[in-house]
mmCIF file of C-alpha atoms in Angstrom:
data_model
loop_
_atom_site.group_PDB
_atom_site.id
_atom_site.type_symbol
_atom_site.label_atom_id
_atom_site.label_comp_id
_atom_site.label_asym_id
_atom_site.label_seq_id
_atom_site.Cartn_x
_atom_site.Cartn_y
_atom_site.Cartn_z
ATOM 1 C CA MET A 1 7.700 -22.484 10.643
ATOM 2 C CA LEU A 2 5.547 -21.337 13.557
ATOM 3 C CA LEU A 3 4.057 -24.288 15.452
ATOM 4 C CA ALA A 4 1.956 -24.065 18.572
ATOM 5 C CA SER A 5 3.107 -27.290 20.165
ATOM 6 C CA SER A 6 4.660 -30.663 19.445
ATOM 7 C CA VAL A 7 1.186 -32.203 19.318
ATOM 8 C CA SER A 8 -0.222 -32.348 15.807
ATOM 9 C CA VAL A 9 -3.035 -29.864 15.432
ATOM 10 C CA ASN A 10 -4.955 -32.277 13.255
ATOM 11 C CA SER A 11 -4.904 -34.939 15.976
ATOM 12 C CA GLN A 12 -6.251 -32.725 18.744
ATOM 13 C CA VAL A 13 -9.846 -33.357 19.796
ATOM 14 C CA LEU A 14 -11.593 -30.196 20.969
ATOM 15 C CA SER A 15 -14.512 -30.188 23.379
ATOM 16 C CA LYS A 16 -17.916 -28.539 23.049
ATOM 17 C CA ASN A 17 -16.517 -25.610 25.015
ATOM 18 C CA ALA A 18 -14.212 -24.598 22.155
ATOM 19 C CA GLU A 19 -14.606 -20.982 21.045
ATOM 20 C CA LEU A 20 -13.417 -19.196 17.942
ATOM 21 C CA SER A 21 -12.627 -15.489 17.938
ATOM 22 C CA LEU A 22 -11.511 -12.746 15.630
ATOM 23 C CA ILE A 23 -8.234 -11.213 16.812
ATOM 24 C CA THR A 24 -7.463 -7.656 15.662
ATOM 25 C CA CYS A 25 -4.081 -6.055 16.294
ATOM 26 C CA SER A 26 -3.429 -2.330 16.036
ATOM 27 C CA PRO A 27 -0.811 -0.851 13.671
ATOM 28 C CA GLY A 28 2.832 -1.023 14.675
ATOM 29 C CA SER A 29 5.885 1.184 14.276
ATOM 30 C CA GLU A 30 7.258 -0.692 11.254
ATOM 31 C CA LEU A 31 6.006 -0.080 7.736
ATOM 32 C CA TYR A 32 4.997 -3.731 7.221
ATOM 33 C CA SER A 33 2.740 -3.502 10.293
ATOM 34 C CA ILE A 34 1.263 -0.050 9.693
ATOM 35 C CA PHE A 35 -2.181 -1.359 8.686
ATOM 36 C CA GLY A 36 -2.564 -3.745 11.626
ATOM 37 C CA HIS A 37 -3.171 -7.479 11.581
ATOM 38 C CA SER A 38 -5.967 -10.037 11.906
ATOM 39 C CA ALA A 39 -5.996 -13.672 13.006
ATOM 40 C CA ILE A 40 -8.334 -16.374 14.324
ATOM 41 C CA ARG A 41 -8.123 -17.686 17.872
ATOM 42 C CA VAL A 42 -9.242 -21.191 18.819
ATOM 43 C CA TYR A 43 -9.630 -21.531 22.586
ATOM 44 C CA ASP A 44 -10.771 -24.596 24.523
ATOM 45 C CA SER A 45 -10.559 -24.414 28.318
ATOM 46 C CA THR A 46 -11.351 -28.129 28.653
ATOM 47 C CA THR A 47 -8.412 -29.351 26.571
ATOM 48 C CA ASN A 48 -6.176 -26.396 27.501
ATOM 49 C CA THR A 49 -5.908 -25.399 23.838
ATOM 50 C CA ASP A 50 -5.186 -21.795 22.928
ATOM 51 C CA LEU A 51 -4.029 -21.356 19.340
ATOM 52 C CA ILE A 52 -3.739 -18.582 16.797
ATOM 53 C CA PHE A 53 -4.380 -19.354 13.124
ATOM 54 C CA ASN A 54 -2.383 -16.721 11.294
ATOM 55 C CA TYR A 55 -2.697 -16.185 7.526
ATOM 56 C CA GLY A 56 -0.053 -13.438 7.480
ATOM 57 C CA VAL A 57 3.164 -15.486 7.473
ATOM 58 C CA PHE A 58 5.800 -15.863 4.766
ATOM 59 C CA ASP A 59 9.120 -17.692 4.628
ATOM 60 C CA PHE A 60 12.293 -15.611 4.161
ATOM 61 C CA SER A 61 14.141 -18.763 3.059
ATOM 62 C CA THR A 62 11.965 -19.036 -0.049
ATOM 63 C CA PRO A 63 14.231 -19.278 -3.129
ATOM 64 C CA ASN A 64 14.451 -15.919 -4.964
ATOM 65 C CA PHE A 65 12.473 -14.337 -2.113
ATOM 66 C CA TYR A 66 12.892 -10.673 -3.086
ATOM 67 C CA TRP A 67 12.368 -11.270 -6.801
ATOM 68 C CA LYS A 68 9.133 -13.161 -6.078
ATOM 69 C CA PHE A 69 8.046 -10.433 -3.666
ATOM 70 C CA VAL A 70 8.616 -7.700 -6.273
ATOM 71 C CA ARG A 71 6.747 -9.650 -8.954
ATOM 72 C CA GLY A 72 3.806 -10.448 -6.675
ATOM 73 C CA LYS A 73 4.515 -14.164 -6.778
ATOM 74 C CA LEU A 74 5.501 -14.644 -3.139
ATOM 75 C CA ARG A 75 3.363 -17.238 -1.421
ATOM 76 C CA TYR A 76 2.036 -16.472 2.043
ATOM 77 C CA GLN A 77 0.847 -19.237 4.330
ATOM 78 C CA LEU A 78 -1.383 -20.197 7.202
ATOM 79 C CA ALA A 79 0.680 -20.757 10.355
ATOM 80 C CA ILE A 80 -0.272 -21.772 13.884
ATOM 81 C CA GLN A 81 1.076 -20.044 16.972
ATOM 82 C CA ASP A 82 0.652 -20.390 20.691
ATOM 83 C CA MET A 83 -1.572 -17.572 21.977
ATOM 84 C CA ASP A 84 0.810 -16.577 24.790
ATOM 85 C CA ARG A 85 3.761 -16.244 22.403
ATOM 86 C CA PHE A 86 1.584 -14.307 19.963
ATOM 87 C CA LEU A 87 0.544 -11.824 22.674
ATOM 88 C CA GLN A 88 4.095 -11.490 23.958
ATOM 89 C CA GLU A 89 5.227 -10.275 20.527
ATOM 90 C CA TYR A 90 2.530 -7.600 20.391
ATOM 91 C CA ARG A 91 3.214 -6.451 23.960
ATOM 92 C CA MET A 92 6.859 -5.941 23.032
ATOM 93 C CA GLU A 93 5.788 -3.844 20.030
ATOM 94 C CA GLY A 94 3.313 -1.810 22.089
ATOM 95 C CA ARG A 95 0.389 -2.822 19.875
ATOM 96 C CA SER A 96 -3.115 -3.441 21.181
ATOM 97 C CA VAL A 97 -4.867 -6.776 20.692
ATOM 98 C CA LYS A 98 -8.632 -7.156 20.897
ATOM 99 C CA GLU A 99 -10.836 -10.214 20.670
ATOM 100 C CA GLU A 100 -14.391 -10.647 19.363
ATOM 101 C CA LYS A 101 -15.976 -14.093 19.601
ATOM 102 C CA PHE A 102 -17.634 -15.586 16.556
ATOM 103 C CA LEU A 103 -21.292 -16.286 17.353
ATOM 104 C CA LEU A 104 -21.631 -19.715 15.769
ATOM 105 C CA THR A 105 -23.665 -22.848 16.222
ATOM 106 C CA GLU A 106 -21.832 -25.958 17.418
ATOM 107 C CA ARG A 107 -22.049 -27.378 13.901
ATOM 108 C CA GLU A 108 -20.532 -24.204 12.440
ATOM 109 C CA LYS A 109 -17.720 -24.199 15.009
ATOM 110 C CA ASN A 110 -16.812 -27.776 14.144
ATOM 111 C CA ARG A 111 -16.933 -27.027 10.427
ATOM 112 C CA MET A 112 -14.777 -23.948 10.815
ATOM 113 C CA ILE A 113 -12.198 -25.741 12.976
ATOM 114 C CA SER A 114 -12.124 -28.630 10.503
ATOM 115 C CA PHE A 115 -11.664 -26.172 7.646
ATOM 116 C CA LEU A 116 -8.735 -24.486 9.416
ATOM 117 C CA ARG A 117 -7.136 -27.872 10.105
ATOM 118 C CA ARG A 118 -7.448 -28.911 6.456
ATOM 119 C CA ASN A 119 -6.202 -25.516 5.356
ATOM 120 C CA TYR A 120 -3.110 -25.997 7.523
ATOM 121 C CA LEU A 121 -2.060 -29.172 5.710
ATOM 122 C CA PRO A 122 1.202 -28.612 3.767
ATOM 123 C CA GLU A 123 -0.579 -28.952 0.431
ATOM 124 C CA ASN A 124 -3.233 -26.367 1.393
ATOM 125 C CA ARG A 125 -1.571 -23.773 3.621
ATOM 126 C CA TYR A 126 0.029 -21.636 0.893
ATOM 127 C CA TYR A 127 -1.730 -18.926 -1.060
ATOM 128 C CA LEU A 128 -0.788 -16.138 -3.462
ATOM 129 C CA TYR A 129 -0.940 -12.877 -1.538
ATOM 130 C CA ASP A 130 -2.791 -9.818 -2.851
ATOM 131 C CA PHE A 131 -2.892 -6.700 -0.675
ATOM 132 C CA PHE A 132 -6.470 -5.731 -1.607
ATOM 133 C CA TYR A 133 -8.175 -9.039 -2.287
ATOM 134 C CA ASN A 134 -6.283 -11.906 -0.679
ATOM 135 C CA ASN A 135 -4.494 -11.072 2.568
ATOM 136 C CA CYS A 136 -4.546 -11.986 6.268
ATOM 137 C CA SER A 137 -7.886 -10.170 6.750
ATOM 138 C CA THR A 138 -9.773 -11.149 3.617
ATOM 139 C CA LYS A 139 -8.885 -14.819 4.202
ATOM 140 C CA ILE A 140 -10.702 -14.708 7.547
ATOM 141 C CA TRP A 141 -13.831 -13.280 5.973
ATOM 142 C CA ASP A 142 -13.645 -15.971 3.275
ATOM 143 C CA VAL A 143 -13.357 -18.688 5.917
ATOM 144 C CA LEU A 144 -16.309 -17.418 7.944
ATOM 145 C CA LYS A 145 -18.761 -16.877 5.104
ATOM 146 C CA SER A 146 -18.011 -20.320 3.665
ATOM 147 C CA GLN A 147 -18.730 -22.111 6.950
ATOM 148 C CA VAL A 148 -21.823 -20.274 8.244
ATOM 149 C CA ASP A 149 -25.139 -21.934 7.411
ATOM 150 C CA SER A 150 -27.177 -18.741 7.616
ATOM 151 C CA LYS A 151 -27.567 -16.147 4.912
ATOM 152 C CA LEU A 152 -25.418 -13.143 5.749
ATOM 153 C CA GLU A 153 -26.582 -9.568 5.315
ATOM 154 C CA PHE A 154 -24.862 -6.253 5.975
ATOM 155 C CA ASP A 155 -25.933 -3.388 8.174
ATOM 156 C CA THR A 156 -24.529 -0.703 5.913
ATOM 157 C CA SER A 157 -25.315 2.192 8.246
ATOM 158 C CA VAL A 158 -21.575 2.483 8.925
ATOM 159 C CA TYR A 159 -20.616 2.200 5.263
ATOM 160 C CA ALA A 160 -19.115 5.207 3.509
ATOM 161 C CA PRO A 161 -18.095 4.731 -0.145
ATOM 162 C CA ARG A 162 -14.344 5.253 -0.277
ATOM 163 C CA SER A 163 -11.584 4.075 -2.587
ATOM 164 C CA PHE A 164 -9.018 1.496 -1.568
ATOM 165 C CA ARG A 165 -6.418 4.274 -1.563
ATOM 166 C CA ASP A 166 -8.496 6.599 0.636
ATOM 167 C CA LEU A 167 -9.124 3.822 3.142
ATOM 168 C CA MET A 168 -5.372 3.550 3.688
ATOM 169 C CA SER A 169 -4.818 7.296 4.113
ATOM 170 C CA PRO A 170 -5.461 7.596 7.892
ATOM 171 C CA TYR A 171 -2.811 4.950 8.578
ATOM 172 C CA LEU A 172 -0.227 6.871 6.544
ATOM 173 C CA GLU A 173 -0.677 10.341 8.044
ATOM 174 C CA THR A 174 2.342 10.000 10.325
ATOM 175 C CA VAL A 175 4.533 8.520 7.570
ATOM 176 C CA PRO A 176 4.156 10.997 4.681
ATOM 177 C CA TRP A 177 7.171 9.666 2.790
ATOM 178 C CA ALA A 178 5.771 6.144 2.900
ATOM 179 C CA ARG A 179 2.428 7.511 1.730
ATOM 180 C CA LEU A 180 4.143 9.229 -1.194
ATOM 181 C CA GLY A 181 5.919 6.019 -2.149
ATOM 182 C CA ILE A 182 2.711 3.991 -1.946
ATOM 183 C CA ASP A 183 0.782 6.604 -3.938
ATOM 184 C CA ILE A 184 3.449 6.503 -6.634
ATOM 185 C CA LEU A 185 3.365 2.709 -6.883
ATOM 186 C CA LEU A 186 -0.426 2.294 -6.882
ATOM 187 C CA GLY A 187 -2.294 2.790 -10.133
ATOM 188 C CA VAL A 188 -5.873 3.458 -11.183
ATOM 189 C CA PRO A 189 -7.278 0.222 -9.572
ATOM 190 C CA ALA A 190 -6.450 1.654 -6.134
ATOM 191 C CA ASP A 191 -8.969 4.448 -6.765
ATOM 192 C CA LYS A 192 -11.842 2.035 -7.281
ATOM 193 C CA ILE A 193 -14.579 2.376 -4.643
ATOM 194 C CA ALA A 194 -14.391 -0.562 -2.235
ATOM 195 C CA THR A 195 -17.672 -2.325 -1.481
ATOM 196 C CA PHE A 196 -18.705 -3.116 2.082
ATOM 197 C CA PRO A 197 -17.012 -6.561 2.115
ATOM 198 C CA GLN A 198 -14.021 -5.312 0.081
ATOM 199 C CA GLN A 199 -13.239 -2.796 2.817
ATOM 200 C CA MET A 200 -12.370 -5.781 4.992
ATOM 201 C CA TYR A 201 -8.909 -5.961 3.431
ATOM 202 C CA LEU A 202 -7.907 -3.719 6.347
ATOM 203 C CA PRO A 203 -7.994 -5.404 9.791
ATOM 204 C CA ASP A 204 -9.875 -2.534 11.478
ATOM 205 C CA TYR A 205 -12.536 -2.641 8.788
ATOM 206 C CA LEU A 206 -12.733 -6.432 9.005
ATOM 207 C CA SER A 207 -13.609 -6.036 12.684
ATOM 208 C CA ARG A 208 -15.992 -3.105 12.150
ATOM 209 C CA ASN A 209 -17.817 -4.482 9.129
ATOM 210 C CA MET A 210 -18.098 -7.996 10.519
ATOM 211 C CA SER A 211 -19.571 -6.431 13.664
ATOM 212 C CA HIS A 212 -22.275 -5.067 11.341
ATOM 213 C CA THR A 213 -22.835 -8.357 9.555
ATOM 214 C CA LEU A 214 -26.103 -10.088 10.426
ATOM 215 C CA ARG A 215 -27.217 -13.686 9.966
ATOM 216 C CA SER A 216 -30.710 -14.776 9.034
ATOM 217 C CA ASN A 217 -30.755 -17.458 11.758
ATOM 218 C CA GLY A 218 -29.552 -16.020 15.042
ATOM 219 C CA VAL A 219 -27.455 -17.804 17.658
ATOM 220 C CA SER A 220 -28.513 -17.454 21.312
ATOM 221 C CA GLY A 221 -30.825 -14.624 20.342
ATOM 222 C CA GLN A 222 -28.055 -12.745 18.529
ATOM 223 C CA GLU A 223 -28.275 -11.874 14.846
ATOM 224 C CA LYS A 224 -24.685 -10.676 14.668
ATOM 225 C CA VAL A 225 -21.764 -12.904 13.731
ATOM 226 C CA LEU A 226 -19.420 -11.205 16.196
ATOM 227 C CA GLY A 227 -19.807 -10.675 19.917
ATOM 228 C CA ALA A 228 -18.657 -7.737 22.018
ATOM 229 C CA GLU A 229 -15.005 -6.773 21.819
ATOM 230 C CA ASN A 230 -12.593 -7.500 24.629
ATOM 231 C CA VAL A 231 -9.224 -5.713 24.758
ATOM 232 C CA ILE A 232 -6.577 -8.262 25.736
ATOM 233 C CA VAL A 233 -3.509 -6.051 25.323
ATOM 234 C CA LYS A 234 -3.608 -2.272 25.593
ATOM 235 C CA ARG A 235 -1.669 -0.131 23.130
ATOM 236 C CA ASN A 236 1.558 1.529 24.233
ATOM 237 C CA PRO A 237 2.020 4.651 22.038
ATOM 238 C CA GLU A 238 5.658 5.056 23.078
ATOM 239 C CA LEU A 239 6.511 1.755 21.407
ATOM 240 C CA SER A 240 4.065 1.684 18.498
ATOM 241 C CA ASN A 241 4.137 5.272 17.171
ATOM 242 C CA PHE A 242 6.135 6.436 14.170
ATOM 243 C CA ASN A 243 8.494 9.396 14.445
ATOM 244 C CA THR A 244 7.239 12.245 12.255
ATOM 245 C CA PRO A 245 9.964 13.350 9.778
ATOM 246 C CA ALA A 246 11.358 16.877 10.113
ATOM 247 C CA VAL A 247 10.706 17.584 6.434
ATOM 248 C CA GLY A 248 7.754 16.037 4.627
ATOM 249 C CA PRO A 249 7.404 15.455 0.881
ATOM 250 C CA ILE A 250 5.239 18.559 0.317
ATOM 251 C CA VAL A 251 7.828 20.884 1.851
ATOM 252 C CA ALA A 252 10.623 19.037 0.062
ATOM 253 C CA GLY A 253 8.763 19.375 -3.237
ATOM 254 C CA TRP A 254 8.404 23.147 -2.938
ATOM 255 C CA LEU A 255 12.032 23.465 -1.858
ATOM 256 C CA LEU A 256 12.982 21.562 -5.005
ATOM 257 C CA LEU A 257 10.928 23.959 -7.105
ATOM 258 C CA ILE A 258 12.659 26.953 -5.477
ATOM 259 C CA VAL A 259 16.032 25.378 -6.292
ATOM 260 C CA VAL A 260 14.908 24.861 -9.907
ATOM 261 C CA ILE A 261 13.742 28.475 -10.199
ATOM 262 C CA VAL A 262 17.040 29.778 -8.842
ATOM 263 C CA LEU A 263 19.008 27.419 -11.087
ATOM 264 C CA THR A 264 16.965 28.427 -14.129
ATOM 265 C CA LEU A 265 17.441 32.151 -13.544
ATOM 266 C CA PHE A 266 20.970 32.282 -12.183
ATOM 267 C CA GLY A 267 22.640 28.934 -12.855
ATOM 268 C CA GLY A 268 25.380 28.442 -15.380
ATOM 269 C CA VAL A 269 24.962 26.411 -18.560
ATOM 270 C CA LYS A 270 27.073 23.528 -17.250
ATOM 271 C CA GLY A 271 25.244 23.425 -13.920
ATOM 272 C CA ARG A 272 21.851 23.352 -15.623
ATOM 273 C CA LYS A 273 22.968 20.535 -17.919
ATOM 274 C CA TRP A 274 24.185 18.449 -14.996
ATOM 275 C CA PHE A 275 20.985 19.038 -13.056
ATOM 276 C CA ASP A 276 18.733 18.222 -16.016
ATOM 277 C CA GLY A 277 20.692 15.089 -16.846
ATOM 278 C CA ILE A 278 20.429 13.717 -13.302
ATOM 279 C CA PHE A 279 16.864 14.956 -12.729
ATOM 280 C CA ILE A 280 15.339 13.546 -15.900
ATOM 281 C CA THR A 281 17.337 10.309 -15.733
ATOM 282 C CA ILE A 282 15.990 9.588 -12.234
ATOM 283 C CA LEU A 283 12.417 10.294 -13.325
ATOM 284 C CA GLY A 284 12.844 8.224 -16.492
ATOM 285 C CA LEU A 285 14.219 5.239 -14.585
ATOM 286 C CA LEU A 286 11.356 5.524 -12.086
ATOM 287 C CA GLY A 287 8.973 5.428 -15.040
ATOM 288 C CA VAL A 288 10.611 2.212 -16.253
ATOM 289 C CA VAL A 289 10.048 0.704 -12.786
ATOM 290 C CA LEU A 290 6.370 1.751 -12.830
ATOM 291 C CA ILE A 291 5.827 0.218 -16.263
ATOM 292 C CA PHE A 292 7.575 -2.966 -15.105
ATOM 293 C CA MET A 293 5.318 -3.193 -12.034
ATOM 294 C CA TRP A 294 2.323 -2.557 -14.298
ATOM 295 C CA THR A 295 3.099 -5.051 -17.051
ATOM 296 C CA ALA A 296 5.423 -7.701 -15.615
ATOM 297 C CA THR A 297 4.078 -8.426 -12.121
ATOM 298 C CA ASN A 298 0.947 -9.846 -10.513
ATOM 299 C CA HIS A 299 0.327 -6.643 -8.519
ATOM 300 C CA GLN A 300 -2.986 -5.745 -10.144
ATOM 301 C CA GLN A 301 -3.313 -2.647 -7.946
ATOM 302 C CA MET A 302 -0.258 -1.227 -9.763
ATOM 303 C CA ASP A 303 -1.812 -1.466 -13.234
ATOM 304 C CA TRP A 304 -2.574 1.628 -15.316
ATOM 305 C CA ASN A 305 -0.300 3.799 -13.223
ATOM 306 C CA LEU A 306 -0.699 7.365 -14.478
ATOM 307 C CA ASN A 307 2.297 8.575 -12.502
ATOM 308 C CA ILE A 308 4.182 7.892 -15.731
ATOM 309 C CA LEU A 309 2.812 11.266 -16.859
ATOM 310 C CA TRP A 310 5.616 12.855 -14.821
ATOM 311 C CA ALA A 311 7.906 9.859 -14.232
ATOM 312 C CA ASN A 312 8.134 9.440 -17.980
ATOM 313 C CA PRO A 313 10.575 6.951 -19.581
ATOM 314 C CA VAL A 314 10.671 9.257 -22.628
ATOM 315 C CA GLY A 315 12.985 11.395 -20.537
ATOM 316 C CA LEU A 316 15.738 8.802 -20.977
ATOM 317 C CA ALA A 317 15.944 9.915 -24.616
ATOM 318 C CA PHE A 318 16.895 13.369 -23.296
ATOM 319 C CA THR A 319 19.803 11.811 -21.402
ATOM 320 C CA TRP A 320 20.819 9.886 -24.514
ATOM 321 C CA PHE A 321 20.991 13.055 -26.635
ATOM 322 C CA LEU A 322 22.588 15.050 -23.806
ATOM 323 C CA LEU A 323 25.470 12.589 -23.476
ATOM 324 C CA ARG A 324 26.061 12.892 -27.229
ATOM 325 C CA ASN A 325 25.890 16.667 -27.051
ATOM 326 C CA LYS A 326 22.920 16.761 -29.404
ATOM 327 C CA MET A 327 21.279 19.579 -27.531
ATOM 328 C CA ARG A 328 18.642 20.449 -30.097
ATOM 329 C CA SER A 329 17.247 16.903 -30.058
ATOM 330 C CA ALA A 330 17.519 16.848 -26.255
ATOM 331 C CA SER A 331 15.587 20.115 -26.049
ATOM 332 C CA TRP A 332 12.785 18.708 -28.214
ATOM 333 C CA VAL A 333 12.471 15.734 -25.850
ATOM 334 C CA TYR A 334 12.314 18.063 -22.843
ATOM 335 C CA GLY A 335 9.683 20.050 -24.729
ATOM 336 C CA ILE A 336 7.524 16.938 -24.948
ATOM 337 C CA LEU A 337 7.901 16.437 -21.189
ATOM 338 C CA MET A 338 7.032 20.122 -20.665
ATOM 339 C CA VAL A 339 3.792 19.818 -22.639
ATOM 340 C CA ILE A 340 2.801 16.617 -20.808
ATOM 341 C CA SER A 341 3.546 18.286 -17.468
ATOM 342 C CA ILE A 342 1.462 21.363 -18.279
ATOM 343 C CA LEU A 343 -1.466 19.220 -19.427
ATOM 344 C CA THR A 344 -1.135 17.105 -16.271
ATOM 345 C CA LEU A 345 -1.398 20.216 -14.100
ATOM 346 C CA ILE A 346 -4.358 21.607 -16.085
ATOM 347 C CA PHE A 347 -6.336 18.346 -15.940
ATOM 348 C CA TRP A 348 -5.083 17.260 -12.482
ATOM 349 C CA GLN A 349 -8.577 16.991 -11.001
ATOM 350 C CA LEU A 350 -9.910 15.069 -14.027
ATOM 351 C CA ILE A 351 -7.230 12.368 -14.015
ATOM 352 C CA PRO A 352 -8.869 9.070 -12.926
ATOM 353 C CA GLN A 353 -6.053 8.451 -10.447
ATOM 354 C CA ASP A 354 -5.524 10.313 -7.197
ATOM 355 C CA LEU A 355 -2.029 11.762 -7.592
ATOM 356 C CA ASN A 356 -0.223 12.809 -4.417
ATOM 357 C CA GLN A 357 -0.322 16.581 -3.859
ATOM 358 C CA ALA A 358 3.403 16.598 -3.078
ATOM 359 C CA LEU A 359 3.981 15.942 -6.782
ATOM 360 C CA VAL A 360 2.571 19.315 -7.882
ATOM 361 C CA PRO A 361 5.838 21.260 -7.387
ATOM 362 C CA LEU A 362 7.763 18.415 -9.017
ATOM 363 C CA VAL A 363 5.596 18.598 -12.144
ATOM 364 C CA LEU A 364 5.976 22.399 -12.120
ATOM 365 C CA ALA A 365 9.757 21.936 -11.962
ATOM 366 C CA ILE A 366 9.654 19.657 -15.038
ATOM 367 C CA ALA A 367 7.572 22.222 -16.916
ATOM 368 C CA LEU A 368 9.928 25.075 -15.964
ATOM 369 C CA ARG A 369 13.109 23.262 -16.965
ATOM 370 C CA GLY A 370 11.415 22.082 -20.147
ATOM 371 C CA SER A 371 10.514 25.651 -21.062
ATOM 372 C CA ASP A 372 14.152 26.657 -20.637
ATOM 373 C CA HIS A 373 15.118 24.078 -23.272
ATOM 374 C CA PHE A 374 12.191 24.124 -25.640
ATOM 375 C CA LEU A 375 10.925 27.688 -25.912
ATOM 376 C CA PRO A 376 14.164 29.078 -27.416
ATOM 377 C CA LEU A 377 13.683 26.564 -30.253
ATOM 378 C CA TYR A 378 10.251 28.027 -30.902
ATOM 379 C CA SER A 379 11.094 31.705 -30.617
ATOM 380 C CA GLN A 380 14.126 33.715 -29.530
ATOM 381 C CA SER A 381 11.766 36.112 -27.731
ATOM 382 C CA PHE A 382 11.206 33.442 -25.106
ATOM 383 C CA HIS A 383 14.908 32.875 -24.500
ATOM 384 C CA LEU A 384 15.546 32.897 -20.736
ATOM 385 C CA GLU A 385 19.153 33.837 -21.367
ATOM 386 C CA ARG A 386 18.023 37.423 -21.896
ATOM 387 C CA LEU A 387 16.301 37.405 -18.527
ATOM 388 C CA ARG A 388 19.454 36.065 -16.932
ATOM 389 C CA GLU A 389 21.463 38.838 -18.566
ATOM 390 C CA LYS A 390 19.103 41.438 -17.081
ATOM 391 C CA PHE A 391 19.554 39.952 -13.591
ATOM 392 C CA SER A 392 23.311 39.876 -14.072
ATOM 393 C CA THR A 393 23.325 43.535 -15.234
ATOM 394 C CA LYS A 394 21.252 44.669 -12.239
ATOM 395 C CA LYS A 395 23.504 42.732 -9.887
ATOM 396 C CA ALA A 396 26.631 44.298 -11.419
ATOM 397 C CA SER A 397 25.211 47.845 -11.291
ATOM 398 C CA GLY A 398 24.101 47.349 -7.701
#
């Protein structure tokens, strides 16, 4: 548990000088921190109070932690930290920290502080985390809008309609493998266009969009709910940057396709069987995982995942027949995968889910290996063995 001091937060009496601020932290060099972080600061120079209310904390000692995390049932919590310790952590990680004061009336400040205190009570501090709709950033927006007396309106001049997935893309440019993994796990809901307030699930957008949120009754002549930003800690790129991988998923995908082409044309029967068995089994098992995340977890952003078009559990039937040496049945299964792959490539731009471009050569590889199995069943004229014989003859004559 992260506590700011031995003095109970609920027993502290804050003065009229107390200020509340939005704290925004830049992305870090670990995957869990790649989208940044948001928190609320409560500062009172009179009582020497400087606290961070942090909605982004979870307890590793939670029973069945990883199972709950996978199923989307892990509870996050509101924690309280000392500001100096909070800043020290971000300095060590080389991440910037900026502050923007909430422009509130005295009544609104007191209500917001009281709300945070009540929310910190053991019976209230836990909540079920959702990456898009209920995280450390969205909780702050929920707190603010519930405690402000004025009607809030948006200056949408900075708004550009983008999907939840597209909003994440700039943060993932330096970690292409992580982007591929995230794109594979996220389903159709991730391609929904995020509204102006929904964009605030990302800390940077919480700061930007709240800076363009206006109140009907201004405070000290200001219509905005946030004041000017003040950078408390500057970013250190040497500590907070990711190392770009030598080989990205797009290059790896095309290398895989080249290997498949060579194997298809020149590989032996046994080698092709081993490759197909491992290749399709991996894809089939991945498809089982995607269906599990879709149907058996609370991760609503993973629903209706159309990556099962290529990571297809039907492929496990191929492995089943292959292990029993029923090659004709196995070839028919691979033929089904081939047809699905070809249709996926033809209608790629019409699919209501944004599939990662690195998957194109992978889907081509499935189609090519499927043709090697299925087309000979349809017509001997398509048998690739004849083409292999021609290459072998040319090689021998040369």
